Structure formats: C-alpha cells, structure tokens
PDB file of N, CA and C in Angstrom:
ATOM      1  N   MET A   1      -4.916   7.555  19.625  1.00  0.00           N
ATOM      2  CA  MET A   1      -4.918   7.564  18.710  1.00  0.00           C
ATOM      3  C   MET A   1      -5.988   6.930  17.814  1.00  0.00           C
ATOM      4  N   ALA A   2      -5.937   8.310  16.399  1.00  0.00           N
ATOM      5  CA  ALA A   2      -6.458   8.463  14.862  1.00  0.00           C
ATOM      6  C   ALA A   2      -5.833   8.348  14.539  1.00  0.00           C
ATOM      7  N   LEU A   3      -6.651   6.709  13.274  1.00  0.00           N
ATOM      8  CA  LEU A   3      -6.133   6.107  12.260  1.00  0.00           C
ATOM      9  C   LEU A   3      -6.117   6.923  10.805  1.00  0.00           C
ATOM     10  N   GLN A   4      -5.250   7.593  10.624  1.00  0.00           N
ATOM     11  CA  GLN A   4      -5.652   8.071   9.742  1.00  0.00           C
ATOM     12  C   GLN A   4      -5.840   7.203   7.963  1.00  0.00           C
ATOM     13  N   PHE A   5      -6.919   6.886   7.347  1.00  0.00           N
ATOM     14  CA  PHE A   5      -6.236   6.354   5.981  1.00  0.00           C
ATOM     15  C   PHE A   5      -7.459   6.111   4.818  1.00  0.00           C
ATOM     16  N   SER A   6      -6.931   6.079   3.704  1.00  0.00           N
ATOM     17  CA  SER A   6      -8.516   6.517   3.053  1.00  0.00           C
ATOM     18  C   SER A   6      -8.731   4.678   1.843  1.00  0.00           C
ATOM     19  N   ALA A   7     -10.168   5.254   1.852  1.00  0.00           N
ATOM     20  CA  ALA A   7     -10.509   5.243   0.429  1.00  0.00           C
ATOM     21  C   ALA A   7     -10.256   5.371  -0.889  1.00  0.00           C
ATOM     22  N   VAL A   8     -10.083   4.448  -1.894  1.00  0.00           N
ATOM     23  CA  VAL A   8      -9.606   5.014  -3.129  1.00  0.00           C
ATOM     24  C   VAL A   8     -10.307   4.410  -4.134  1.00  0.00           C
ATOM     25  N   THR A   9     -10.501   5.466  -4.571  1.00  0.00           N
ATOM     26  CA  THR A   9     -10.641   4.638  -6.483  1.00  0.00           C
ATOM     27  C   THR A   9     -10.208   4.545  -7.455  1.00  0.00           C
ATOM     28  N   VAL A  10     -10.166   4.364  -8.380  1.00  0.00           N
ATOM     29  CA  VAL A  10      -8.430   4.093  -9.855  1.00  0.00           C
ATOM     30  C   VAL A  10      -9.598   3.670 -10.641  1.00  0.00           C
ATOM     31  N   THR A  11      -9.199   4.099 -11.756  1.00  0.00           N
ATOM     32  CA  THR A  11     -10.791   3.773 -12.555  1.00  0.00           C
ATOM     33  C   THR A  11      -9.541   4.136 -14.360  1.00  0.00           C
ATOM     34  N   ALA A  12      -9.637   3.579 -14.964  1.00  0.00           N
ATOM     35  CA  ALA A  12      -8.962   3.869 -16.163  1.00  0.00           C
ATOM     36  C   ALA A  12      -9.472   2.652 -17.020  1.00  0.00           C
ATOM     37  N   ASN A  13     -10.168   3.424 -18.477  1.00  0.00           N
ATOM     38  CA  ASN A  13     -10.469   2.522 -19.388  1.00  0.00           C
ATOM     39  C   ASN A  13     -11.876   1.297 -19.406  1.00  0.00           C
ATOM     40  N   ASP A  14     -12.455   2.373 -18.379  1.00  0.00           N
ATOM     41  CA  ASP A  14     -13.812   1.819 -18.492  1.00  0.00           C
ATOM     42  C   ASP A  14     -13.506   1.153 -17.160  1.00  0.00           C
ATOM     43  N   GLN A  15     -12.716   0.229 -16.228  1.00  0.00           N
ATOM     44  CA  GLN A  15     -13.300  -0.018 -15.659  1.00  0.00           C
ATOM     45  C   GLN A  15     -12.158   0.508 -14.006  1.00  0.00           C
ATOM     46  N   GLU A  16     -12.876  -0.393 -13.383  1.00  0.00           N
ATOM     47  CA  GLU A  16     -12.216   0.735 -11.653  1.00  0.00           C
ATOM     48  C   GLU A  16     -11.829  -0.533 -10.830  1.00  0.00           C
ATOM     49  N   VAL A  17     -11.466   0.084 -10.117  1.00  0.00           N
ATOM     50  CA  VAL A  17     -11.396  -1.038  -8.694  1.00  0.00           C
ATOM     51  C   VAL A  17     -11.350   0.083  -7.574  1.00  0.00           C
ATOM     52  N   GLU A  18     -11.255  -0.149  -5.688  1.00  0.00           N
ATOM     53  CA  GLU A  18     -12.460  -0.267  -5.443  1.00  0.00           C
ATOM     54  C   GLU A  18     -10.967  -0.427  -4.207  1.00  0.00           C
ATOM     55  N   PHE A  19     -10.710   0.331  -3.171  1.00  0.00           N
ATOM     56  CA  PHE A  19      -9.453  -0.234  -1.624  1.00  0.00           C
ATOM     57  C   PHE A  19      -9.186   0.734  -0.990  1.00  0.00           C
ATOM     58  N   LEU A  20      -8.634   0.551   0.545  1.00  0.00           N
ATOM     59  CA  LEU A  20      -8.742   1.237   0.957  1.00  0.00           C
ATOM     60  C   LEU A  20      -6.875   0.680   1.360  1.00  0.00           C
ATOM     61  N   VAL A  21      -6.699   2.016   1.844  1.00  0.00           N
ATOM     62  CA  VAL A  21      -4.550   2.194   1.909  1.00  0.00           C
ATOM     63  C   VAL A  21      -4.404   3.617   2.606  1.00  0.00           C
ATOM     64  N   GLY A  22      -3.269   3.073   3.339  1.00  0.00           N
ATOM     65  CA  GLY A  22      -2.927   4.068   4.712  1.00  0.00           C
ATOM     66  C   GLY A  22      -2.588   4.914   4.901  1.00  0.00           C
ATOM     67  N   GLY A  23      -3.196   6.333   5.268  1.00  0.00           N
ATOM     68  CA  GLY A  23      -2.706   7.331   4.345  1.00  0.00           C
ATOM     69  C   GLY A  23      -3.912   8.474   3.975  1.00  0.00           C
ATOM     70  N   ILE A  24      -3.075   9.518   2.589  1.00  0.00           N
ATOM     71  CA  ILE A  24      -3.234   9.891   2.143  1.00  0.00           C
ATOM     72  C   ILE A  24      -2.919  10.212   0.316  1.00  0.00           C
ATOM     73  N   PRO A  25      -3.352   8.634  -0.149  1.00  0.00           N
ATOM     74  CA  PRO A  25      -2.636   9.270  -1.303  1.00  0.00           C
ATOM     75  C   PRO A  25      -2.472  10.399  -2.033  1.00  0.00           C
ATOM     76  N   ARG A  26      -1.489  10.802  -2.819  1.00  0.00           N
ATOM     77  CA  ARG A  26      -1.237  11.999  -3.397  1.00  0.00           C
ATOM     78  C   ARG A  26      -0.661  12.222  -5.275  1.00  0.00           C
ATOM     79  N   GLU A  27       0.199  11.120  -4.887  1.00  0.00           N
ATOM     80  CA  GLU A  27       0.543  10.424  -6.516  1.00  0.00           C
ATOM     81  C   GLU A  27       1.033   8.958  -6.542  1.00  0.00           C
ATOM     82  N   PHE A  28       1.346   8.528  -7.623  1.00  0.00           N
ATOM     83  CA  PHE A  28       1.809   7.284  -8.083  1.00  0.00           C
ATOM     84  C   PHE A  28       2.529   6.532  -6.048  1.00  0.00           C
ATOM     85  N   ASP A  29       3.706   7.379  -6.119  1.00  0.00           N
ATOM     86  CA  ASP A  29       3.998   6.488  -4.840  1.00  0.00           C
ATOM     87  C   ASP A  29       3.841   6.216  -3.560  1.00  0.00           C
ATOM     88  N   ASP A  30       2.178   7.076  -3.821  1.00  0.00           N
ATOM     89  CA  ASP A  30       1.928   6.958  -2.261  1.00  0.00           C
ATOM     90  C   ASP A  30       0.941   5.638  -2.488  1.00  0.00           C
ATOM     91  N   LEU A  31       0.655   5.198  -3.809  1.00  0.00           N
ATOM     92  CA  LEU A  31      -0.177   3.903  -3.691  1.00  0.00           C
ATOM     93  C   LEU A  31       0.499   2.688  -3.708  1.00  0.00           C
ATOM     94  N   GLU A  32       1.723   2.791  -4.533  1.00  0.00           N
ATOM     95  CA  GLU A  32       3.081   1.484  -5.297  1.00  0.00           C
ATOM     96  C   GLU A  32       2.701   0.603  -3.870  1.00  0.00           C
ATOM     97  N   GLY A  33       3.320  -0.421  -3.581  1.00  0.00           N
ATOM     98  CA  GLY A  33       2.875  -1.153  -2.973  1.00  0.00           C
ATOM     99  C   GLY A  33       2.065  -1.626  -2.229  1.00  0.00           C
ATOM    100  N   TRP A  34       0.959  -1.375  -1.993  1.00  0.00           N
ATOM    101  CA  TRP A  34      -0.601  -1.997  -2.013  1.00  0.00           C
ATOM    102  C   TRP A  34      -1.387  -2.684  -2.987  1.00  0.00           C
ATOM    103  N   THR A  35      -1.053  -3.794  -2.862  1.00  0.00           N
ATOM    104  CA  THR A  35      -1.942  -5.634  -3.326  1.00  0.00           C
ATOM    105  C   THR A  35      -2.593  -4.950  -4.548  1.00  0.00           C
ATOM    106  N   ALA A  36      -3.530  -4.623  -3.994  1.00  0.00           N
ATOM    107  CA  ALA A  36      -5.177  -3.731  -4.667  1.00  0.00           C
ATOM    108  C   ALA A  36      -5.133  -3.062  -5.910  1.00  0.00           C
ATOM    109  N   PHE A  37      -3.891  -2.135  -5.720  1.00  0.00           N
ATOM    110  CA  PHE A  37      -3.807  -1.305  -6.907  1.00  0.00           C
ATOM    111  C   PHE A  37      -2.086  -2.121  -7.853  1.00  0.00           C
ATOM    112  N   ASP A  38      -1.598  -2.703  -7.519  1.00  0.00           N
ATOM    113  CA  ASP A  38      -0.616  -3.235  -8.086  1.00  0.00           C
ATOM    114  C   ASP A  38      -1.363  -3.249  -8.870  1.00  0.00           C
ATOM    115  N   ASN A  39      -2.070  -5.167  -8.107  1.00  0.00           N
ATOM    116  CA  ASN A  39      -2.491  -6.303  -9.488  1.00  0.00           C
ATOM    117  C   ASN A  39      -3.270  -5.081 -10.072  1.00  0.00           C
ATOM    118  N   TYR A  40      -4.043  -4.001 -10.159  1.00  0.00           N
ATOM    119  CA  TYR A  40      -4.865  -3.348 -10.940  1.00  0.00           C
ATOM    120  C   TYR A  40      -4.140  -2.983 -12.338  1.00  0.00           C
ATOM    121  N   MET A  41      -2.797  -2.215 -11.731  1.00  0.00           N
ATOM    122  CA  MET A  41      -1.467  -1.025 -13.035  1.00  0.00           C
ATOM    123  C   MET A  41      -0.998  -2.562 -13.349  1.00  0.00           C
ATOM    124  N   GLU A  42      -1.385  -3.740 -13.028  1.00  0.00           N
ATOM    125  CA  GLU A  42      -0.057  -4.648 -13.846  1.00  0.00           C
ATOM    126  C   GLU A  42      -1.106  -4.802 -15.098  1.00  0.00           C
ATOM    127  N   GLU A  43      -2.302  -5.174 -14.616  1.00  0.00           N
ATOM    128  CA  GLU A  43      -3.258  -5.087 -15.597  1.00  0.00           C
ATOM    129  C   GLU A  43      -3.178  -4.339 -16.499  1.00  0.00           C
ATOM    130  N   LEU A  44      -3.285  -3.274 -16.693  1.00  0.00           N
ATOM    131  CA  LEU A  44      -3.162  -2.469 -18.618  1.00  0.00           C
ATOM    132  C   LEU A  44      -1.989  -2.802 -18.835  1.00  0.00           C
ATOM    133  N   ASP A  45      -2.435  -3.008 -20.300  1.00  0.00           N
ATOM    134  CA  ASP A  45      -1.677  -2.985 -21.332  1.00  0.00           C
ATOM    135  C   ASP A  45      -1.453  -1.959 -22.249  1.00  0.00           C
ATOM    136  N   GLU A  46      -1.702  -0.838 -21.912  1.00  0.00           N
ATOM    137  CA  GLU A  46      -1.756   0.175 -23.374  1.00  0.00           C
ATOM    138  C   GLU A  46      -1.217   1.522 -22.896  1.00  0.00           C
ATOM    139  N   GLU A  47      -0.468   2.559 -23.222  1.00  0.00           N
ATOM    140  CA  GLU A  47      -0.402   3.683 -23.061  1.00  0.00           C
ATOM    141  C   GLU A  47      -1.958   4.253 -21.722  1.00  0.00           C
ATOM    142  N   THR A  48      -2.234   4.818 -21.012  1.00  0.00           N
ATOM    143  CA  THR A  48      -3.202   5.453 -20.845  1.00  0.00           C
ATOM    144  C   THR A  48      -3.672   6.222 -19.466  1.00  0.00           C
ATOM    145  N   GLU A  49      -3.972   7.435 -19.010  1.00  0.00           N
ATOM    146  CA  GLU A  49      -5.048   8.106 -18.234  1.00  0.00           C
ATOM    147  C   GLU A  49      -5.348   7.212 -17.085  1.00  0.00           C
ATOM    148  N   VAL A  50      -4.480   7.209 -15.676  1.00  0.00           N
ATOM    149  CA  VAL A  50      -5.125   6.555 -15.058  1.00  0.00           C
ATOM    150  C   VAL A  50      -6.052   7.436 -14.121  1.00  0.00           C
ATOM    151  N   SER A  51      -7.354   7.735 -13.180  1.00  0.00           N
ATOM    152  CA  SER A  51      -7.203   8.311 -12.309  1.00  0.00           C
ATOM    153  C   SER A  51      -7.371   7.628 -11.170  1.00  0.00           C
ATOM    154  N   VAL A  52      -7.417   8.637  -9.773  1.00  0.00           N
ATOM    155  CA  VAL A  52      -7.324   8.137  -8.910  1.00  0.00           C
ATOM    156  C   VAL A  52      -8.640   8.966  -7.719  1.00  0.00           C
ATOM    157  N   HIS A  53      -9.487   8.434  -7.112  1.00  0.00           N
ATOM    158  CA  HIS A  53     -10.272   9.538  -6.219  1.00  0.00           C
ATOM    159  C   HIS A  53     -10.289   8.551  -5.432  1.00  0.00           C
ATOM    160  N   ALA A  54      -9.533   9.919  -3.551  1.00  0.00           N
ATOM    161  CA  ALA A  54      -9.822   9.082  -2.283  1.00  0.00           C
ATOM    162  C   ALA A  54     -10.507  10.399  -1.551  1.00  0.00           C
ATOM    163  N   GLU A  55     -11.333   9.520  -0.663  1.00  0.00           N
ATOM    164  CA  GLU A  55     -11.397  10.255   0.311  1.00  0.00           C
ATOM    165  C   GLU A  55     -11.077   9.428   1.508  1.00  0.00           C
ATOM    166  N   ALA A  56     -10.316  11.019   2.292  1.00  0.00           N
ATOM    167  CA  ALA A  56      -9.693  10.360   3.456  1.00  0.00           C
ATOM    168  C   ALA A  56     -10.636  10.406   4.887  1.00  0.00           C
ATOM    169  N   TYR A  57      -9.681   9.770   5.652  1.00  0.00           N
ATOM    170  CA  TYR A  57     -10.363   9.517   7.240  1.00  0.00           C
ATOM    171  C   TYR A  57     -10.035   9.325   8.128  1.00  0.00           C
ATOM    172  N   LEU A  58     -10.762  10.001   9.657  1.00  0.00           N
ATOM    173  CA  LEU A  58      -9.855   9.066  10.938  1.00  0.00           C
ATOM    174  C   LEU A  58     -10.458   8.368  11.811  1.00  0.00           C
ATOM    175  N   TYR A  59     -10.272   7.717  11.865  1.00  0.00           N
ATOM    176  CA  TYR A  59     -10.701   6.259  12.959  1.00  0.00           C
ATOM    177  C   TYR A  59      -9.879   6.888  14.073  1.00  0.00           C
ATOM    178  N   GLY A  60     -11.146   7.406  15.159  1.00  0.00           N
ATOM    179  CA  GLY A  60     -10.660   7.312  16.403  1.00  0.00           C
ATOM    180  C   GLY A  60     -10.537   9.095  17.076  1.00  0.00           C
ATOM    181  N   GLU A  61      -9.566   9.189  18.141  1.00  0.00           N
ATOM    182  CA  GLU A  61      -9.607  10.359  18.585  1.00  0.00           C
ATOM    183  C   GLU A  61      -8.305  10.387  18.678  1.00  0.00           C
ATOM    184  N   GLY A  62      -7.426  11.810  18.821  1.00  0.00           N
ATOM    185  CA  GLY A  62      -6.027  12.262  19.461  1.00  0.00           C
ATOM    186  C   GLY A  62      -5.258  12.863  17.505  1.00  0.00           C
ATOM    187  N   GLU A  63      -3.538  12.498  18.203  1.00  0.00           N
ATOM    188  CA  GLU A  63      -2.962  12.786  17.574  1.00  0.00           C
ATOM    189  C   GLU A  63      -3.360  11.199  16.068  1.00  0.00           C
ATOM    190  N   SER A  64      -3.134  11.968  15.096  1.00  0.00           N
ATOM    191  CA  SER A  64      -3.580  10.678  13.876  1.00  0.00           C
ATOM    192  C   SER A  64      -2.263  10.095  13.292  1.00  0.00           C
ATOM    193  N   VAL A  65      -2.302   9.254  12.747  1.00  0.00           N
ATOM    194  CA  VAL A  65      -1.439   8.255  12.061  1.00  0.00           C
ATOM    195  C   VAL A  65      -1.768   7.951  11.384  1.00  0.00           C
ATOM    196  N   ARG A  66      -0.267   7.371  10.612  1.00  0.00           N
ATOM    197  CA  ARG A  66      -1.167   6.025   9.539  1.00  0.00           C
ATOM    198  C   ARG A  66      -1.107   5.276  10.232  1.00  0.00           C
ATOM    199  N   ALA A  67      -2.524   5.115   9.455  1.00  0.00           N
ATOM    200  CA  ALA A  67      -2.353   3.256   9.605  1.00  0.00           C
ATOM    201  C   ALA A  67      -1.479   2.832   8.687  1.00  0.00           C
ATOM    202  N   THR A  68      -0.854   1.293   9.742  1.00  0.00           N
ATOM    203  CA  THR A  68      -0.337   0.163   8.862  1.00  0.00           C
ATOM    204  C   THR A  68      -1.269  -0.757   8.318  1.00  0.00           C
ATOM    205  N   PRO A  69      -0.711  -1.195   7.902  1.00  0.00           N
ATOM    206  CA  PRO A  69      -1.507  -2.417   6.299  1.00  0.00           C
ATOM    207  C   PRO A  69      -2.104  -3.363   7.607  1.00  0.00           C
ATOM    208  N   GLU A  70      -2.042  -3.660   8.378  1.00  0.00           N
ATOM    209  CA  GLU A  70      -2.530  -4.481   9.324  1.00  0.00           C
ATOM    210  C   GLU A  70      -4.076  -3.626  10.431  1.00  0.00           C
ATOM    211  N   GLU A  71      -3.668  -2.417   9.909  1.00  0.00           N
ATOM    212  CA  GLU A  71      -4.617  -1.585  10.723  1.00  0.00           C
ATOM    213  C   GLU A  71      -5.547  -1.546   9.827  1.00  0.00           C
ATOM    214  N   VAL A  72      -4.942  -0.925   8.386  1.00  0.00           N
ATOM    215  CA  VAL A  72      -6.237  -1.096   7.676  1.00  0.00           C
ATOM    216  C   VAL A  72      -6.820  -2.574   7.316  1.00  0.00           C
ATOM    217  N   ALA A  73      -6.281  -3.842   6.918  1.00  0.00           N
ATOM    218  CA  ALA A  73      -7.735  -4.901   7.652  1.00  0.00           C
ATOM    219  C   ALA A  73      -8.214  -4.764   9.110  1.00  0.00           C
ATOM    220  N   TYR A  74      -8.060  -4.307   9.643  1.00  0.00           N
ATOM    221  CA  TYR A  74      -9.047  -4.184  10.356  1.00  0.00           C
ATOM    222  C   TYR A  74      -9.548  -3.495  10.338  1.00  0.00           C
ATOM    223  N   ILE A  75     -10.090  -2.264   9.296  1.00  0.00           N
ATOM    224  CA  ILE A  75     -10.740  -1.341   8.879  1.00  0.00           C
ATOM    225  C   ILE A  75     -11.543  -2.503   8.248  1.00  0.00           C
ATOM    226  N   MET A  76     -11.202  -2.569   6.951  1.00  0.00           N
ATOM    227  CA  MET A  76     -11.796  -3.464   6.377  1.00  0.00           C
ATOM    228  C   MET A  76     -12.706  -4.621   6.797  1.00  0.00           C
ATOM    229  N   LYS A  77     -12.297  -5.441   7.946  1.00  0.00           N
ATOM    230  CA  LYS A  77     -12.958  -6.531   8.858  1.00  0.00           C
ATOM    231  C   LYS A  77     -13.949  -5.395   8.905  1.00  0.00           C
ATOM    232  N   ARG A  78     -13.957  -3.805   9.752  1.00  0.00           N
ATOM    233  CA  ARG A  78     -15.195  -3.128  10.504  1.00  0.00           C
ATOM    234  C   ARG A  78     -16.018  -3.091   9.290  1.00  0.00           C
ATOM    235  N   MET A  79     -15.897  -2.809   8.191  1.00  0.00           N
ATOM    236  CA  MET A  79     -16.866  -2.041   7.012  1.00  0.00           C
ATOM    237  C   MET A  79     -17.221  -3.495   6.391  1.00  0.00           C
ATOM    238  N   ASN A  80     -16.755  -4.711   6.926  1.00  0.00           N
ATOM    239  CA  ASN A  80     -17.382  -5.772   6.233  1.00  0.00           C
ATOM    240  C   ASN A  80     -18.561  -6.018   7.677  1.00  0.00           C
ATOM    241  N   MET A  81     -18.442  -5.911   8.494  1.00  0.00           N
ATOM    242  CA  MET A  81     -19.270  -6.211   9.287  1.00  0.00           C
ATOM    243  C   MET A  81     -20.558  -4.850   9.484  1.00  0.00           C
ATOM    244  N   LYS A  82     -20.454  -4.043   9.137  1.00  0.00           N
ATOM    245  CA  LYS A  82     -21.083  -2.348   9.820  1.00  0.00           C
ATOM    246  C   LYS A  82     -20.908  -1.993   8.431  1.00  0.00           C
ATOM    247  N   ASP A  83     -22.080  -2.097   7.416  1.00  0.00           N
ATOM    248  CA  ASP A  83     -22.205  -1.435   6.469  1.00  0.00           C
ATOM    249  C   ASP A  83     -22.222   0.389   6.517  1.00  0.00           C
ATOM    250  N   ASP A  84     -22.597   0.926   7.819  1.00  0.00           N
ATOM    251  CA  ASP A  84     -21.888   2.533   7.891  1.00  0.00           C
ATOM    252  C   ASP A  84     -21.148   2.585   8.460  1.00  0.00           C
ATOM    253  N   PHE A  85     -20.015   1.815   8.700  1.00  0.00           N
ATOM    254  CA  PHE A  85     -18.686   2.200   9.350  1.00  0.00           C
ATOM    255  C   PHE A  85     -18.011   3.365   9.163  1.00  0.00           C
ATOM    256  N   LEU A  86     -18.169   3.412   8.208  1.00  0.00           N
ATOM    257  CA  LEU A  86     -17.450   4.818   7.606  1.00  0.00           C
ATOM    258  C   LEU A  86     -17.778   5.976   7.982  1.00  0.00           C
ATOM    259  N   THR A  87     -19.559   5.786   7.708  1.00  0.00           N
ATOM    260  CA  THR A  87     -19.807   7.136   7.592  1.00  0.00           C
ATOM    261  C   THR A  87     -20.804   7.870   9.582  1.00  0.00           C
ATOM    262  N   SER A  88     -20.640   5.632  10.370  1.00  0.00           N
ATOM    263  CA  SER A  88     -21.103   6.065  11.463  1.00  0.00           C
ATOM    264  C   SER A  88     -19.544   6.350  13.006  1.00  0.00           C
ATOM    265  N   ARG A  89     -18.510   5.744  12.062  1.00  0.00           N
ATOM    266  CA  ARG A  89     -17.378   5.543  12.970  1.00  0.00           C
ATOM    267  C   ARG A  89     -16.439   6.322  12.459  1.00  0.00           C
ATOM    268  N   CYS A  90     -16.497   7.132  11.537  1.00  0.00           N
ATOM    269  CA  CYS A  90     -14.974   7.843  11.050  1.00  0.00           C
ATOM    270  C   CYS A  90     -15.168   8.956  10.215  1.00  0.00           C
ATOM    271  N   ASP A  91     -14.296  10.142  10.726  1.00  0.00           N
ATOM    272  CA  ASP A  91     -14.482  11.527  10.051  1.00  0.00           C
ATOM    273  C   ASP A  91     -13.683  11.284   8.716  1.00  0.00           C
ATOM    274  N   ASN A  92     -14.847  12.229   7.851  1.00  0.00           N
ATOM    275  CA  ASN A  92     -14.340  12.540   6.435  1.00  0.00           C
ATOM    276  C   ASN A  92     -13.472  13.318   6.841  1.00  0.00           C
ATOM    277  N   ILE A  93     -11.905  13.438   5.898  1.00  0.00           N
ATOM    278  CA  ILE A  93     -11.510  14.992   7.118  1.00  0.00           C
ATOM    279  C   ILE A  93     -10.602  15.534   5.096  1.00  0.00           C
ATOM    280  N   GLU A  94     -10.759  14.345   3.917  1.00  0.00           N
ATOM    281  CA  GLU A  94     -10.514  14.795   2.884  1.00  0.00           C
ATOM    282  C   GLU A  94     -10.662  14.087   2.064  1.00  0.00           C
ATOM    283  N   SER A  95     -10.685  14.798   0.673  1.00  0.00           N
ATOM    284  CA  SER A  95     -10.770  14.466  -1.088  1.00  0.00           C
ATOM    285  C   SER A  95      -9.686  14.665  -1.880  1.00  0.00           C
ATOM    286  N   VAL A  96      -9.748  13.927  -2.531  1.00  0.00           N
ATOM    287  CA  VAL A  96      -8.074  14.354  -3.699  1.00  0.00           C
ATOM    288  C   VAL A  96      -8.372  13.539  -5.044  1.00  0.00           C
ATOM    289  N   ASP A  97      -7.667  14.142  -5.403  1.00  0.00           N
ATOM    290  CA  ASP A  97      -7.960  13.542  -7.069  1.00  0.00           C
ATOM    291  C   ASP A  97      -6.847  14.181  -7.422  1.00  0.00           C
ATOM    292  N   PHE A  98      -6.293  12.854  -8.611  1.00  0.00           N
ATOM    293  CA  PHE A  98      -5.615  13.132  -8.951  1.00  0.00           C
ATOM    294  C   PHE A  98      -4.951  12.051 -10.418  1.00  0.00           C
ATOM    295  N   THR A  99      -4.257  12.267 -11.386  1.00  0.00           N
ATOM    296  CA  THR A  99      -3.788  11.680 -12.429  1.00  0.00           C
ATOM    297  C   THR A  99      -2.796  10.891 -12.634  1.00  0.00           C
ATOM    298  N   ILE A 100      -2.736   9.670 -12.981  1.00  0.00           N
ATOM    299  CA  ILE A 100      -1.128   9.114 -13.156  1.00  0.00           C
ATOM    300  C   ILE A 100      -1.413   8.791 -15.452  1.00  0.00           C
ATOM    301  N   LYS A 101      -0.092   9.621 -15.607  1.00  0.00           N
ATOM    302  CA  LYS A 101      -0.215   9.074 -17.074  1.00  0.00           C
ATOM    303  C   LYS A 101       1.563   7.921 -17.061  1.00  0.00           C
ATOM    304  N   TRP A 102      -0.095   6.613 -18.223  1.00  0.00           N
ATOM    305  CA  TRP A 102       0.876   5.556 -17.420  1.00  0.00           C
ATOM    306  C   TRP A 102       1.291   4.130 -18.740  1.00  0.00           C
ATOM    307  N   SER A 103       1.896   3.940 -18.098  1.00  0.00           N
ATOM    308  CA  SER A 103       2.927   2.735 -20.002  1.00  0.00           C
ATOM    309  C   SER A 103       3.178   1.375 -19.336  1.00  0.00           C
ATOM    310  N   PRO A 104       2.973   0.851 -20.023  1.00  0.00           N
ATOM    311  CA  PRO A 104       3.471  -0.413 -18.632  1.00  0.00           C
ATOM    312  C   PRO A 104       4.716  -1.301 -18.886  1.00  0.00           C
ATOM    313  N   GLU A 105       5.260  -0.299 -19.867  1.00  0.00           N
ATOM    314  CA  GLU A 105       6.972  -0.549 -20.017  1.00  0.00           C
ATOM    315  C   GLU A 105       7.219  -0.100 -18.800  1.00  0.00           C
ATOM    316  N   GLU A 106       6.993   1.188 -18.061  1.00  0.00           N
ATOM    317  CA  GLU A 106       7.214   1.828 -16.476  1.00  0.00           C
ATOM    318  C   GLU A 106       6.824   0.658 -15.201  1.00  0.00           C
ATOM    319  N   LEU A 107       6.516  -0.271 -15.727  1.00  0.00           N
ATOM    320  CA  LEU A 107       6.106  -1.244 -14.537  1.00  0.00           C
ATOM    321  C   LEU A 107       7.097  -2.371 -14.916  1.00  0.00           C
ATOM    322  N   PHE A 108       7.650  -2.385 -15.387  1.00  0.00           N
ATOM    323  CA  PHE A 108       8.953  -2.988 -15.717  1.00  0.00           C
ATOM    324  C   PHE A 108       9.846  -2.874 -15.915  1.00  0.00           C
ATOM    325  N   ASN A 109      10.242  -1.353 -15.614  1.00  0.00           N
ATOM    326  CA  ASN A 109      11.560   0.167 -15.603  1.00  0.00           C
ATOM    327  C   ASN A 109      12.407  -0.595 -17.658  1.00  0.00           C
ATOM    328  N   MET A 110      11.028  -1.001 -18.646  1.00  0.00           N
ATOM    329  CA  MET A 110      11.834  -1.212 -19.610  1.00  0.00           C
ATOM    330  C   MET A 110      11.979   0.489 -20.442  1.00  0.00           C
ATOM    331  N   GLU A 111      12.955   0.715 -21.686  1.00  0.00           N
ATOM    332  CA  GLU A 111      12.875   0.985 -22.341  1.00  0.00           C
ATOM    333  C   GLU A 111      12.537   0.614 -23.666  1.00  0.00           C
ATOM    334  N   VAL A 112      11.316   2.296 -24.272  1.00  0.00           N
ATOM    335  CA  VAL A 112      10.900   1.475 -25.705  1.00  0.00           C
ATOM    336  C   VAL A 112      11.850   2.035 -27.338  1.00  0.00           C
ATOM    337  N   ASN A 113      12.395   1.388 -27.587  1.00  0.00           N
ATOM    338  CA  ASN A 113      13.080   1.735 -28.539  1.00  0.00           C
ATOM    339  C   ASN A 113      11.887   2.106 -30.104  1.00  0.00           C
TER     340      ASN A 113
END
C-alpha cells in the first residue's frame, strides 16, 4: 500500500503557510477540515485571492490510498527526523496549482447587505 499525500503551500497577502494533507487537493473542499488550512483561512480578514500549490507524493509501494490524518502525522514525524525524507523515501507524482477567491463572510456563512 502506498500512502498518497501532498505538501501544500497556501499564500495570500504576502503571507504563506506550509503543511501536509492526505490525498491531492484540487479545490477548497479538499483542504477544508485540515487544521493548518482552517487556521490560516480564519486569519484572513478581507476579500482576497488565495494561491494554493501542492506537491503530491506517494510513500510506499502498491495500490495508492489517501493518507489519513494519523498517517499524515506519521509522515510529518519522519520528515522532522530526516530532512530529505520527501526526496529520498517518497515519489513526487504531481504538482497542482489553483486559486481560491476568499471572503471572510463565507467562513461564517454570513450575507453582506
């Protein structure tokens, strides 16, 4: 079994955050629910365009499955122990770029009158 995960960089207003997620994000819904992403988005207090770059990886061999949050935590530990973990132990399979048009009102499901 090969774990599929992505190293994600999210940028808005000259601020960025990097984190890992399971699977390959291609839209907002694929990132929603990951704590680092949700916390970053909550900090945005004005309408803005958010850029997302993801490098997708496989760790292991065989049929690929989306890494669970627990498996992503394990991968993060491995990365902390071995600086070149991604390049030496994982296969980079794809790069994905997309943008999100963000409005803080969307976070709270509020309508602007």
